[in-house]
């Protein structure tokens, strides 16, 4: 968000710089000692201060509401993780999914795709079936929390979309997940 | 060598002599092929590891400057094919004493016996106009002083590799008594990009790795291509070969069909959910695959003629990776209905389900041999992956042919003697490649591909 503030203040500076230009003063004389003078924005300092303060209230801290970044930010995670060869939801996964369901309740136009993923220690086709199971487990839970089933599609990527390229327990645990991706963002209802 | 036909015991006793004169042995076996049970043949080629038969393959004779290079390359391709099979050892051309100038005369057998060649392949190329080659070959038995095979084949010059593969198949068949597999193709997945952002595209190459090319230009994620076992007529003299594969282009994995020669393709059926693990029936008229409904995958069969779909399994567990027996009457598949992934077998209508695998570990990705006798599978146990085979009818006689961090997805050569599979290394720089292994497990080789490659499927012999 700081970036946004910076951008806004940068815009302000630019605008004020533009506003200050109508003084096409002594062009020929300045040529010899030009550089130092052109870059001084002094007189506009006050204006800058004023505008910087305003957006702090208008823009909440965090991603833009209704976006996939916001979904992830608010839910705590856009992924839930599974045990080896498992597709049942852990307590932690349920908590994340409750938050996801809340968000989906708030942004009722949003549509999500749940992608099921598996680690590399299974064979390709079995893992596709396992990924489908995981995606469906997430969908079923979200639906149980009141999200309309038509707003959630599921897809399996099997072991084709690892997020950690390692070949160790930690990487495998990361790669056994279901990823909720916001396909169509939501406006507030 | 035309000694009286005797029952199988004699063969075993003859094994020492056989090793000394391996060609005679294989001829012996091939002559017996009609009368002996299949089992006897398998001892020779499958369970035993016969000494490779030494053969001589001089460059083919060329009577026109334009065919000189092809004449050399032809011998090289045939030599590489035979060597790769593990059944033959091609003798160094520098040791050849006789330089034949006309293959229509008998070779000087004594000259070839000196270098211990058991067989000699003589070939010549005749240019019959700017766009036509005639290739003749003769296969000689050096110890029996006689011709074993001789054929004349014609083609366009750019098609010379197929002639070389055809000749390789003739030699293989004449000397082992079994059909070859050289004039065939492999569909596979060409991989690029880092492990966490892989691009997987559909590709095809000749069985020896030559002529690799993409089959689908704009694909990011395509998996598990498989051939139809039959070639289909399109018009009077045109034959096409079909493949089926998975693509995510609609946003979810779905089964596609594609004609290799025309590029024509279609989405299979009109299913709302994910469809995965497709394979053709032996007659090419049906596809068998898994469809996911409410997260659960079951096996279905799709009839290409009537476009009707029939559900074959209704279990709550994962049912995936079905593969027909070559007679079309049975299906082997993968299910975790018993708590872990194992192989099961059922009748083609879905009845009579029986568990087939009972060993330690997880069994997945079964593939029924085109000979019908064996089922190849992937087994993972204690952190290792193996390609293995078991008897199709009983599930017994398990033999593991490979062992690595990740081996998977066996596919059979057209003659049921060699298996291709995917091997992937571990770690962040993991790379997939295609490997071949014969049924002895001793002849393990990497198949050359232009880049990383996975999910091979072997075609039938080309028409």
XYZ file of C-alpha atoms in Angstrom:
652
model
C 0.000 0.000 0.000
C 2.914 2.268 0.597
C 3.697 1.904 -3.019
C 0.284 3.246 -3.825
C 0.773 6.230 -1.603
C 4.079 6.870 -3.207
C 2.525 6.620 -6.617
C -0.151 9.038 -5.650
C 2.283 11.519 -4.232
C 4.439 11.065 -7.294
C 1.455 11.912 -9.433
C 0.835 14.929 -7.325
C 4.403 16.078 -7.721
C 4.229 15.642 -11.442
C 0.989 17.502 -11.649
C 2.332 20.300 -9.520
C 5.476 20.354 -11.585
C 3.346 20.776 -14.658
C 1.330 23.424 -12.955
C 4.448 25.348 -12.102
C 5.902 25.440 -15.596
C 4.126 28.480 -17.040
C 7.207 30.573 -16.267
C 9.183 30.351 -19.498
C 11.553 32.978 -18.121
C 15.068 33.823 -19.294
C 15.792 30.931 -21.593
C 19.047 32.077 -23.157
C 20.703 33.214 -19.983
C 19.977 30.003 -18.086
C 21.745 27.865 -20.667
C 25.095 28.138 -18.918
C 23.958 27.131 -15.452
C 20.772 25.276 -16.281
C 20.895 21.939 -14.391
C 20.623 23.028 -10.737
C 17.534 25.231 -11.223
C 15.238 23.008 -13.279
C 14.867 20.293 -10.661
C 13.779 22.308 -7.672
C 10.148 21.708 -6.732
C 10.229 23.824 -3.565
C 7.183 26.068 -3.818
C 4.755 23.176 -4.067
C 5.676 21.483 -0.795
C 2.453 22.410 0.914
C 0.173 21.043 -1.748
C 1.939 17.727 -1.625
C 1.335 17.327 2.076
C -2.345 17.953 1.739
C -2.998 15.323 -0.914
C -0.894 12.604 0.652
C -3.086 12.522 3.699
C -6.383 12.135 1.918
C -6.094 8.609 0.407
C -5.082 6.995 3.686
C -8.709 6.842 4.651
C -10.049 6.083 1.204
C -7.837 3.039 0.502
C -7.854 0.297 3.092
C -4.592 -1.339 3.980
C -4.111 -4.386 1.741
C -5.008 -5.458 -1.760
C -7.905 -4.035 -3.698
C -11.129 -5.584 -2.392
C -12.683 -8.306 -4.500
C -9.442 -9.273 -6.225
C -7.672 -12.590 -5.948
C -4.919 -10.889 -3.913
C -7.551 -9.654 -1.517
C -9.085 -13.122 -1.362
C -5.743 -14.610 -0.387
C -4.990 -11.786 2.044
C -8.298 -12.011 3.824
C -8.508 -15.810 3.875
C -4.994 -16.240 5.180
C -4.096 -18.485 2.248
C -5.451 -19.413 -1.141
C -4.182 -22.958 -0.669
C -4.943 -25.721 1.779
C -2.581 -28.630 2.266
C -3.037 -32.383 2.492
C -1.290 -35.436 3.891
C 0.453 -38.000 1.700
C -2.101 -39.759 -0.508
C -4.865 -38.052 1.510
C -7.715 -35.769 0.566
C -9.400 -35.182 3.912
C -9.252 -31.627 5.244
C -7.115 -30.858 8.266
C -8.347 -28.548 11.025
C -6.079 -25.847 9.683
C -7.440 -26.325 6.172
C -10.985 -25.947 7.469
C -10.124 -22.663 9.112
C -8.669 -21.292 5.923
C -11.661 -22.512 3.968
C -14.089 -20.893 6.410
C -12.356 -17.610 5.725
C -12.503 -18.274 1.993
C -16.226 -18.993 2.349
C -16.716 -15.745 4.271
C -14.995 -13.810 1.554
C -17.110 -15.531 -1.081
C -20.167 -14.616 0.969
C -19.080 -11.003 0.954
C -18.216 -10.885 -2.738
C -21.128 -12.849 -4.039
C -20.358 -12.264 -7.704
C -16.955 -13.876 -7.432
C -16.336 -17.209 -9.113
C -13.450 -19.443 -8.159
C -11.609 -22.391 -9.626
C -10.214 -24.909 -7.195
C -7.160 -26.702 -8.587
C -6.153 -29.963 -6.928
C -2.452 -30.801 -6.803
C -0.353 -33.775 -5.800
C 3.308 -34.361 -5.034
C 5.693 -36.106 -7.405
C 5.733 -39.413 -5.575
C 2.695 -40.788 -7.355
C 2.242 -41.702 -10.984
C 0.682 -39.264 -13.393
C -2.826 -40.588 -13.858
C -3.386 -41.669 -10.285
C -2.288 -38.204 -9.193
C -4.775 -36.599 -11.557
C -7.523 -38.602 -9.855
C -6.122 -37.694 -6.442
C -5.954 -34.000 -7.350
C -9.598 -34.161 -8.418
C -10.446 -35.598 -5.006
C -8.656 -32.773 -3.219
C -10.279 -30.080 -5.329
C -13.676 -31.619 -4.678
C -13.044 -31.849 -0.927
C -12.461 -28.097 -0.923
C -15.521 -27.421 -3.035
C -17.720 -29.614 -0.841
C -16.562 -27.778 2.272
C -17.119 -24.352 0.760
C -20.584 -25.405 -0.334
C -21.288 -26.643 3.196
C -20.395 -23.112 4.330
C -23.076 -21.666 2.119
C -21.252 -20.940 -1.133
C -23.410 -21.769 -4.148
C -21.922 -24.815 -5.957
C -22.298 -23.070 -9.297
C -19.676 -20.522 -8.257
C -16.963 -23.129 -7.797
C -15.451 -25.175 -10.563
C -12.813 -27.801 -9.909
C -9.834 -28.911 -11.927
C -7.055 -31.340 -11.258
C -3.450 -30.731 -12.225
C -2.161 -33.932 -10.675
C 1.559 -33.460 -10.106
C 1.962 -31.085 -13.049
C 1.912 -27.809 -11.100
C 4.351 -28.075 -8.198
C 4.959 -24.836 -6.303
C 8.152 -26.147 -4.719
C 10.584 -27.841 -7.083
C 12.430 -29.693 -4.351
C 12.379 -33.442 -3.835
C 12.080 -33.590 -0.066
C 9.382 -33.881 2.588
C 8.938 -30.137 2.862
C 8.503 -29.629 -0.862
C 6.154 -32.574 -1.205
C 4.001 -31.221 1.639
C 3.780 -27.868 -0.152
C 2.824 -29.529 -3.415
C -0.044 -31.558 -1.934
C -2.585 -28.769 -2.029
C -5.783 -27.385 -3.409
C -5.515 -23.882 -4.778
C -8.544 -21.585 -4.818
C -8.107 -19.090 -7.624
C -10.493 -16.183 -8.131
C -11.577 -16.455 -11.742
C -14.023 -13.559 -11.709
C -13.460 -10.960 -9.040
C -16.315 -9.750 -6.909
C -17.772 -6.337 -6.388
C -19.251 -5.787 -2.950
C -22.819 -6.952 -2.787
C 21.836 -78.098 -38.642
C 18.619 -79.662 -39.791
C 18.884 -82.231 -37.073
C 15.827 -84.161 -36.153
C 13.210 -82.279 -34.249
C 13.367 -83.199 -30.604
C 11.384 -82.018 -27.606
C 12.342 -79.067 -25.486
C 14.868 -80.798 -23.202
C 17.293 -81.025 -26.020
C 17.192 -77.312 -26.479
C 18.459 -76.683 -23.013
C 21.224 -79.215 -23.433
C 22.121 -77.603 -26.694
C 22.503 -74.268 -25.025
C 26.294 -74.438 -24.974
C 26.499 -75.227 -28.619
C 23.882 -72.618 -29.170
C 25.984 -70.016 -27.488
C 28.866 -70.925 -29.755
C 26.780 -70.581 -32.846
C 24.140 -68.189 -31.793
C 22.711 -67.641 -35.203
C 22.180 -71.325 -35.680
C 20.511 -71.298 -32.333
C 18.100 -68.598 -33.253
C 17.414 -70.202 -36.566
C 16.878 -73.431 -34.728
C 14.443 -71.719 -32.429
C 12.673 -69.959 -35.223
C 12.214 -73.217 -37.041
C 10.775 -74.681 -33.918
C 8.593 -71.682 -33.369
C 5.647 -73.256 -35.075
C 5.835 -76.440 -33.082
C 7.000 -75.276 -29.666
C 4.862 -73.681 -27.003
C 5.357 -69.961 -26.541
C 7.052 -70.602 -23.238
C 10.021 -72.195 -24.897
C 10.589 -69.193 -27.070
C 10.449 -66.886 -24.101
C 13.284 -68.722 -22.422
C 15.428 -67.912 -25.387
C 14.626 -64.251 -25.833
C 12.980 -63.130 -22.656
C 14.217 -64.924 -19.592
C 17.609 -65.900 -20.867
C 20.047 -63.297 -22.031
C 21.441 -64.761 -25.224
C 24.855 -63.626 -26.305
C 24.310 -61.015 -28.983
C 24.609 -62.600 -32.418
C 27.570 -61.185 -34.374
C 26.421 -59.907 -37.762
C 28.142 -58.064 -40.588
C 26.456 -55.094 -42.236
C 28.617 -53.459 -44.939
C 27.486 -50.174 -46.463
C 24.878 -50.772 -49.117
C 26.080 -50.646 -52.691
C 25.197 -47.511 -54.572
C 25.197 -47.133 -58.342
C 24.549 -43.394 -58.439
C 26.308 -40.514 -56.664
C 23.004 -39.236 -55.358
C 22.430 -42.415 -53.385
C 25.961 -42.825 -51.988
C 25.170 -41.165 -48.697
C 21.887 -42.994 -48.262
C 23.697 -46.280 -48.893
C 26.025 -45.553 -45.969
C 23.286 -44.189 -43.709
C 21.030 -47.131 -44.438
C 23.630 -49.555 -43.097
C 24.215 -47.316 -40.089
C 20.515 -47.087 -39.187
C 20.017 -50.838 -39.516
C 23.140 -51.488 -37.447
C 21.972 -49.107 -34.715
C 18.534 -50.723 -34.646
C 19.901 -54.229 -34.295
C 22.470 -53.241 -31.684
C 19.843 -51.433 -29.638
C 17.755 -54.594 -29.425
C 20.557 -56.212 -27.451
C 20.193 -59.375 -29.537
C 22.817 -58.502 -32.130
C 26.388 -57.270 -32.238
C 27.331 -55.552 -35.473
C 30.939 -56.264 -36.407
C 33.279 -53.390 -37.190
C 33.258 -52.653 -40.923
C 37.055 -52.292 -40.910
C 37.433 -56.003 -40.241
C 35.444 -57.095 -43.298
C 37.617 -58.994 -45.774
C 35.302 -59.351 -48.721
C 34.112 -56.213 -50.477
C 31.055 -57.283 -52.430
C 30.430 -55.516 -55.704
C 27.198 -57.237 -56.615
C 24.793 -58.552 -54.052
C 23.248 -60.938 -56.524
C 26.218 -63.258 -56.179
C 26.832 -65.394 -53.140
C 29.276 -63.895 -50.665
C 32.555 -65.697 -49.950
C 31.261 -67.374 -46.797
C 34.749 -68.362 -45.650
C 35.820 -64.707 -45.565
C 32.939 -63.888 -43.252
C 33.547 -66.945 -41.077
C 37.060 -65.686 -40.450
C 35.703 -62.628 -38.669
C 33.106 -64.757 -36.925
C 30.055 -63.204 -38.570
C 27.044 -65.451 -38.165
C 24.982 -63.497 -40.639
C 25.682 -61.006 -43.393
C 23.353 -58.330 -44.692
C 24.107 -57.237 -48.257
C 22.145 -54.422 -49.774
C 22.144 -52.189 -52.782
C 20.330 -49.080 -53.830
C 19.239 -48.476 -57.380
C 18.114 -45.029 -58.380
C 15.095 -45.356 -60.625
C 14.633 -41.754 -61.642
C 14.915 -38.525 -59.689
C 12.337 -39.366 -57.047
C 12.439 -43.102 -56.690
C 14.757 -45.567 -55.016
C 14.775 -49.294 -55.206
C 16.455 -51.005 -52.280
C 17.376 -54.663 -52.413
C 18.792 -56.731 -49.614
C 19.882 -60.269 -48.986
C 20.419 -61.812 -45.586
C 22.931 -64.639 -45.553
C 23.551 -67.425 -43.054
C 27.338 -67.630 -43.047
C 27.546 -71.095 -41.516
C 24.779 -72.702 -43.550
C 25.997 -71.038 -46.750
C 22.525 -69.989 -47.708
C 20.250 -67.015 -48.138
C 17.777 -66.495 -45.328
C 15.804 -63.633 -46.745
C 15.860 -61.323 -49.723
C 13.529 -58.504 -50.647
C 13.212 -55.492 -52.891
C 11.580 -52.344 -51.593
C 10.856 -49.086 -53.372
C 10.317 -45.621 -52.021
C 11.056 -41.939 -52.458
C 14.574 -40.868 -51.423
C 13.385 -38.836 -48.425
C 11.706 -41.940 -47.048
C 14.871 -44.035 -46.905
C 14.858 -44.347 -43.104
C 11.607 -46.264 -43.196
C 13.155 -48.723 -45.625
C 16.040 -49.151 -43.206
C 13.574 -49.815 -40.387
C 11.604 -52.273 -42.513
C 14.773 -54.183 -43.357
C 15.687 -54.205 -39.662
C 12.306 -55.740 -38.907
C 12.790 -58.411 -41.597
C 16.146 -59.344 -40.096
C 14.795 -59.368 -36.546
C 11.905 -61.561 -37.580
C 14.007 -63.981 -39.604
C 16.581 -64.441 -36.869
C 14.375 -64.467 -33.770
C 11.147 -65.848 -35.130
C 9.235 -62.893 -33.731
C 7.941 -59.691 -35.234
C 10.163 -56.658 -34.912
C 9.390 -53.157 -33.757
C 11.733 -50.848 -35.646
C 9.341 -49.431 -38.235
C 7.126 -47.764 -35.660
C 6.686 -44.404 -33.962
C 6.533 -42.969 -30.497
C 4.208 -40.199 -29.377
C 5.440 -38.451 -26.292
C 5.417 -35.201 -24.357
C 8.216 -32.726 -25.044
C 9.008 -30.825 -21.856
C 10.581 -27.413 -21.407
C 10.924 -24.823 -18.671
C 11.753 -25.110 -14.982
C 10.114 -27.667 -12.746
C 7.654 -25.184 -11.244
C 6.658 -23.846 -14.652
C 6.816 -26.751 -17.066
C 5.541 -26.573 -20.561
C 4.369 -29.911 -21.929
C 3.691 -30.320 -25.607
C 2.571 -33.160 -27.801
C 5.318 -34.605 -30.036
C 6.102 -37.614 -32.178
C 9.282 -39.317 -33.370
C 10.433 -42.511 -35.030
C 11.121 -45.448 -32.731
C 14.865 -44.726 -32.927
C 14.368 -41.084 -31.893
C 14.749 -39.612 -35.388
C 12.329 -37.160 -37.018
C 11.051 -35.656 -33.769
C 8.428 -32.966 -34.302
C 5.587 -31.230 -32.515
C 2.068 -32.456 -33.175
C 0.175 -29.609 -31.560
C 1.540 -26.110 -31.882
C -0.039 -24.124 -29.091
C -0.210 -26.499 -26.204
C 1.020 -25.799 -22.695
C -0.188 -28.853 -20.885
C -0.804 -32.088 -22.737
C -0.305 -35.500 -21.166
C -0.533 -39.258 -21.713
C -0.844 -39.618 -25.497
C -1.697 -43.132 -26.743
C -2.003 -44.736 -30.166
C -4.932 -46.493 -31.656
C -3.762 -50.071 -32.353
C -5.258 -49.943 -35.862
C -4.775 -47.751 -38.909
C -7.951 -46.309 -40.329
C -8.854 -45.894 -43.972
C -9.580 -42.390 -45.179
C -10.526 -42.533 -48.813
C -9.181 -44.969 -51.329
C -5.517 -45.353 -50.484
C -5.018 -43.184 -47.471
C -4.432 -44.572 -44.030
C -4.356 -42.494 -40.883
C -3.223 -43.225 -37.395
C -5.156 -41.890 -34.413
C -3.949 -40.881 -31.020
C -5.766 -39.875 -27.878
C -4.402 -37.610 -25.182
C -5.267 -35.206 -22.391
C -5.274 -31.478 -22.864
C -6.183 -28.656 -20.495
C -7.076 -26.233 -23.278
C -10.702 -26.022 -22.115
C -9.539 -25.229 -18.601
C -9.766 -28.767 -17.290
C -8.245 -32.074 -18.364
C -10.221 -33.598 -21.199
C -9.685 -36.405 -23.645
C -8.951 -35.475 -27.264
C -8.648 -37.522 -30.428
C -6.307 -36.569 -33.245
C -5.327 -37.947 -36.624
C -1.584 -37.717 -36.985
C -1.466 -37.379 -40.753
C -4.178 -34.729 -41.109
C -3.999 -32.978 -37.757
C -7.789 -33.244 -37.482
C -8.802 -33.365 -33.871
C -11.884 -33.537 -31.716
C -12.872 -33.329 -28.095
C -14.149 -36.715 -27.015
C -17.820 -36.677 -26.106
C -19.646 -33.866 -24.425
C -18.820 -34.451 -20.803
C -19.239 -31.770 -18.196
C -16.456 -32.996 -15.968
C -12.834 -33.988 -16.226
C -11.940 -36.999 -18.347
C -8.512 -38.592 -17.874
C -6.350 -41.643 -18.655
C -7.703 -42.510 -22.129
C -6.778 -45.611 -24.108
C -8.113 -47.241 -27.269
C -9.699 -50.657 -27.431
C -7.727 -53.202 -29.502
C -10.032 -52.663 -32.500
C -9.721 -48.887 -32.204
C -13.490 -48.427 -32.112
C -13.810 -47.607 -28.442
C -12.043 -45.487 -25.912
C -11.776 -46.356 -22.301
C -11.033 -43.660 -19.758
C -11.909 -42.286 -16.342
C -14.428 -39.548 -15.757
C -14.496 -37.509 -12.578
C -17.849 -36.820 -10.960
C -18.004 -35.088 -7.594
C -14.320 -35.732 -7.194
C -14.656 -39.450 -7.763
C -13.120 -41.063 -10.831
C -14.794 -44.085 -12.408
C -14.104 -45.958 -15.602
C -16.240 -45.453 -18.700
C -16.133 -46.751 -22.234
C -17.009 -44.591 -25.232
C -18.138 -46.155 -28.505
C -16.871 -44.043 -31.411
C -19.510 -45.413 -33.784
C -22.643 -44.842 -31.718
C -21.049 -42.098 -29.585
C -22.571 -43.734 -26.534
C -20.872 -43.876 -23.167
C -21.176 -46.725 -20.695
C -20.089 -46.608 -17.097
C -18.071 -49.642 -16.019
C -17.169 -49.009 -12.375
C -19.259 -47.429 -9.635
C -16.856 -47.628 -6.735
C -16.346 -44.778 -4.277
C -12.601 -45.165 -4.645
C -10.303 -43.886 -7.378
C -10.624 -46.020 -10.509
C -8.193 -44.905 -13.188
C -5.719 -45.999 -15.911
C -7.747 -48.723 -17.641
C -6.034 -50.866 -20.293
C -7.698 -53.499 -22.492
C -6.372 -57.006 -23.005
C -5.424 -57.475 -26.691
C -8.480 -59.690 -27.254
C -10.682 -56.893 -25.896
C -12.336 -59.131 -23.327
C -10.725 -57.879 -20.137
C -9.584 -54.607 -18.631
C -6.835 -54.035 -16.108
C -7.072 -50.829 -14.093
C -5.799 -49.002 -11.061
C -7.916 -48.548 -7.942
C -7.369 -47.624 -4.311
C -10.580 -49.342 -3.209
C -8.528 -51.642 -0.992
C -6.887 -48.726 0.811
C -3.834 -48.250 -1.411
C -3.401 -48.100 -5.187
C -3.410 -51.627 -6.615
C -4.144 -53.316 -9.929
C -7.523 -54.867 -10.579
C -8.907 -56.793 -13.492
C -12.475 -56.985 -14.778
C -14.435 -58.179 -17.776
C -14.945 -55.656 -20.557
C -18.505 -55.004 -19.344
C -17.317 -54.097 -15.854
C -18.270 -57.387 -14.186
C -16.064 -59.850 -12.342
C -13.710 -57.391 -10.663
C -10.703 -59.106 -9.080
C -7.630 -57.753 -7.427
C -4.478 -58.637 -9.341
C -1.551 -57.167 -7.365
C -0.775 -58.225 -3.815
C 2.868 -57.302 -3.322
C 4.290 -54.616 -1.043
C 3.983 -51.030 -2.142
C 1.722 -49.182 -4.537
C 0.897 -50.454 -8.006
C -0.245 -48.008 -10.681
C -0.303 -47.307 -14.443
C -0.906 -50.831 -15.795
C -0.433 -51.596 -19.484
C -1.465 -54.882 -21.045
C 1.117 -56.423 -23.366
C 0.066 -56.703 -27.025
C 0.992 -60.406 -26.741
C -1.551 -60.744 -23.945
C 0.717 -62.648 -21.618
C 1.988 -59.912 -19.315
C 0.874 -56.709 -17.666
C 3.457 -54.005 -17.148
C 3.020 -51.591 -14.259
C 4.657 -48.951 -12.118
C 5.427 -49.924 -8.561
C 6.525 -47.597 -5.802
C 7.903 -49.054 -2.646
C 10.223 -47.737 0.051
C 10.910 -44.508 -1.756
C 11.824 -46.129 -5.092
C 9.921 -46.530 -8.329
C 10.073 -49.579 -10.554
C 8.767 -50.697 -13.912
C 7.699 -54.305 -13.574
C 5.725 -57.063 -15.245
C 3.414 -59.745 -13.923
C 1.432 -62.552 -15.492
C -1.799 -61.128 -16.832
C -4.037 -63.973 -15.762
C -2.756 -64.600 -12.265
C -0.856 -61.519 -11.140
C 1.970 -63.863 -10.231
C 5.557 -64.017 -11.438
C 6.254 -60.354 -10.671
C 9.577 -59.147 -12.013
C 10.863 -55.622 -11.463
C 12.885 -54.449 -14.446
C 14.020 -51.010 -13.290
C 14.753 -49.062 -10.136
C 15.147 -45.300 -9.731
C 13.866 -42.201 -7.963
C 10.974 -41.967 -10.409
C 10.178 -44.451 -13.183
C 6.633 -44.594 -14.491
C 4.164 -45.184 -17.264
C 5.222 -48.334 -19.182
C 4.249 -48.747 -22.861
C 4.922 -51.862 -24.934
C 6.785 -52.366 -28.186
C 4.548 -53.792 -30.921
C 6.010 -57.262 -30.342
C 5.653 -57.151 -26.556
C 9.384 -57.556 -25.931
C 10.494 -54.042 -24.998
C 8.998 -51.433 -22.684
C 9.390 -47.679 -22.857
C 8.818 -45.548 -19.779
C 9.457 -42.120 -18.249
C 12.372 -41.618 -15.883
C 12.657 -38.366 -13.971
C 15.549 -37.312 -11.801
C 15.027 -35.707 -8.406
C 15.415 -32.157 -7.147
C 14.870 -28.687 -8.498
C 16.732 -29.375 -11.713
C 14.838 -32.602 -12.308
C 14.672 -33.673 -15.909
C 12.441 -36.265 -17.524
C 13.617 -38.600 -20.261
C 12.372 -41.656 -22.086
C 14.044 -44.997 -21.451
C 13.664 -48.465 -22.857
C 14.136 -51.784 -21.120
C 13.714 -55.296 -22.467
C 11.996 -58.073 -20.574
C 15.280 -59.340 -19.143
C 15.782 -55.976 -17.453
C 19.407 -56.018 -18.630
C 19.072 -53.988 -21.780
C 18.257 -50.588 -20.287
C 18.858 -47.571 -22.530
C 17.968 -43.932 -22.787
C 16.019 -43.036 -25.907
C 17.486 -39.953 -27.588
C 15.116 -36.972 -27.726
C 15.803 -33.343 -28.680
C 14.892 -32.129 -25.173
C 13.357 -33.402 -21.976
C 10.622 -35.928 -22.724
C 8.001 -38.012 -20.946
C 4.871 -40.133 -21.375
C 5.979 -42.237 -24.348
C 3.484 -44.436 -26.179
C 4.586 -46.917 -28.807
C 2.681 -47.301 -32.066
C 1.946 -50.553 -33.848
C 4.210 -51.455 -36.765
C 3.572 -49.034 -39.625
C 1.753 -50.365 -42.679
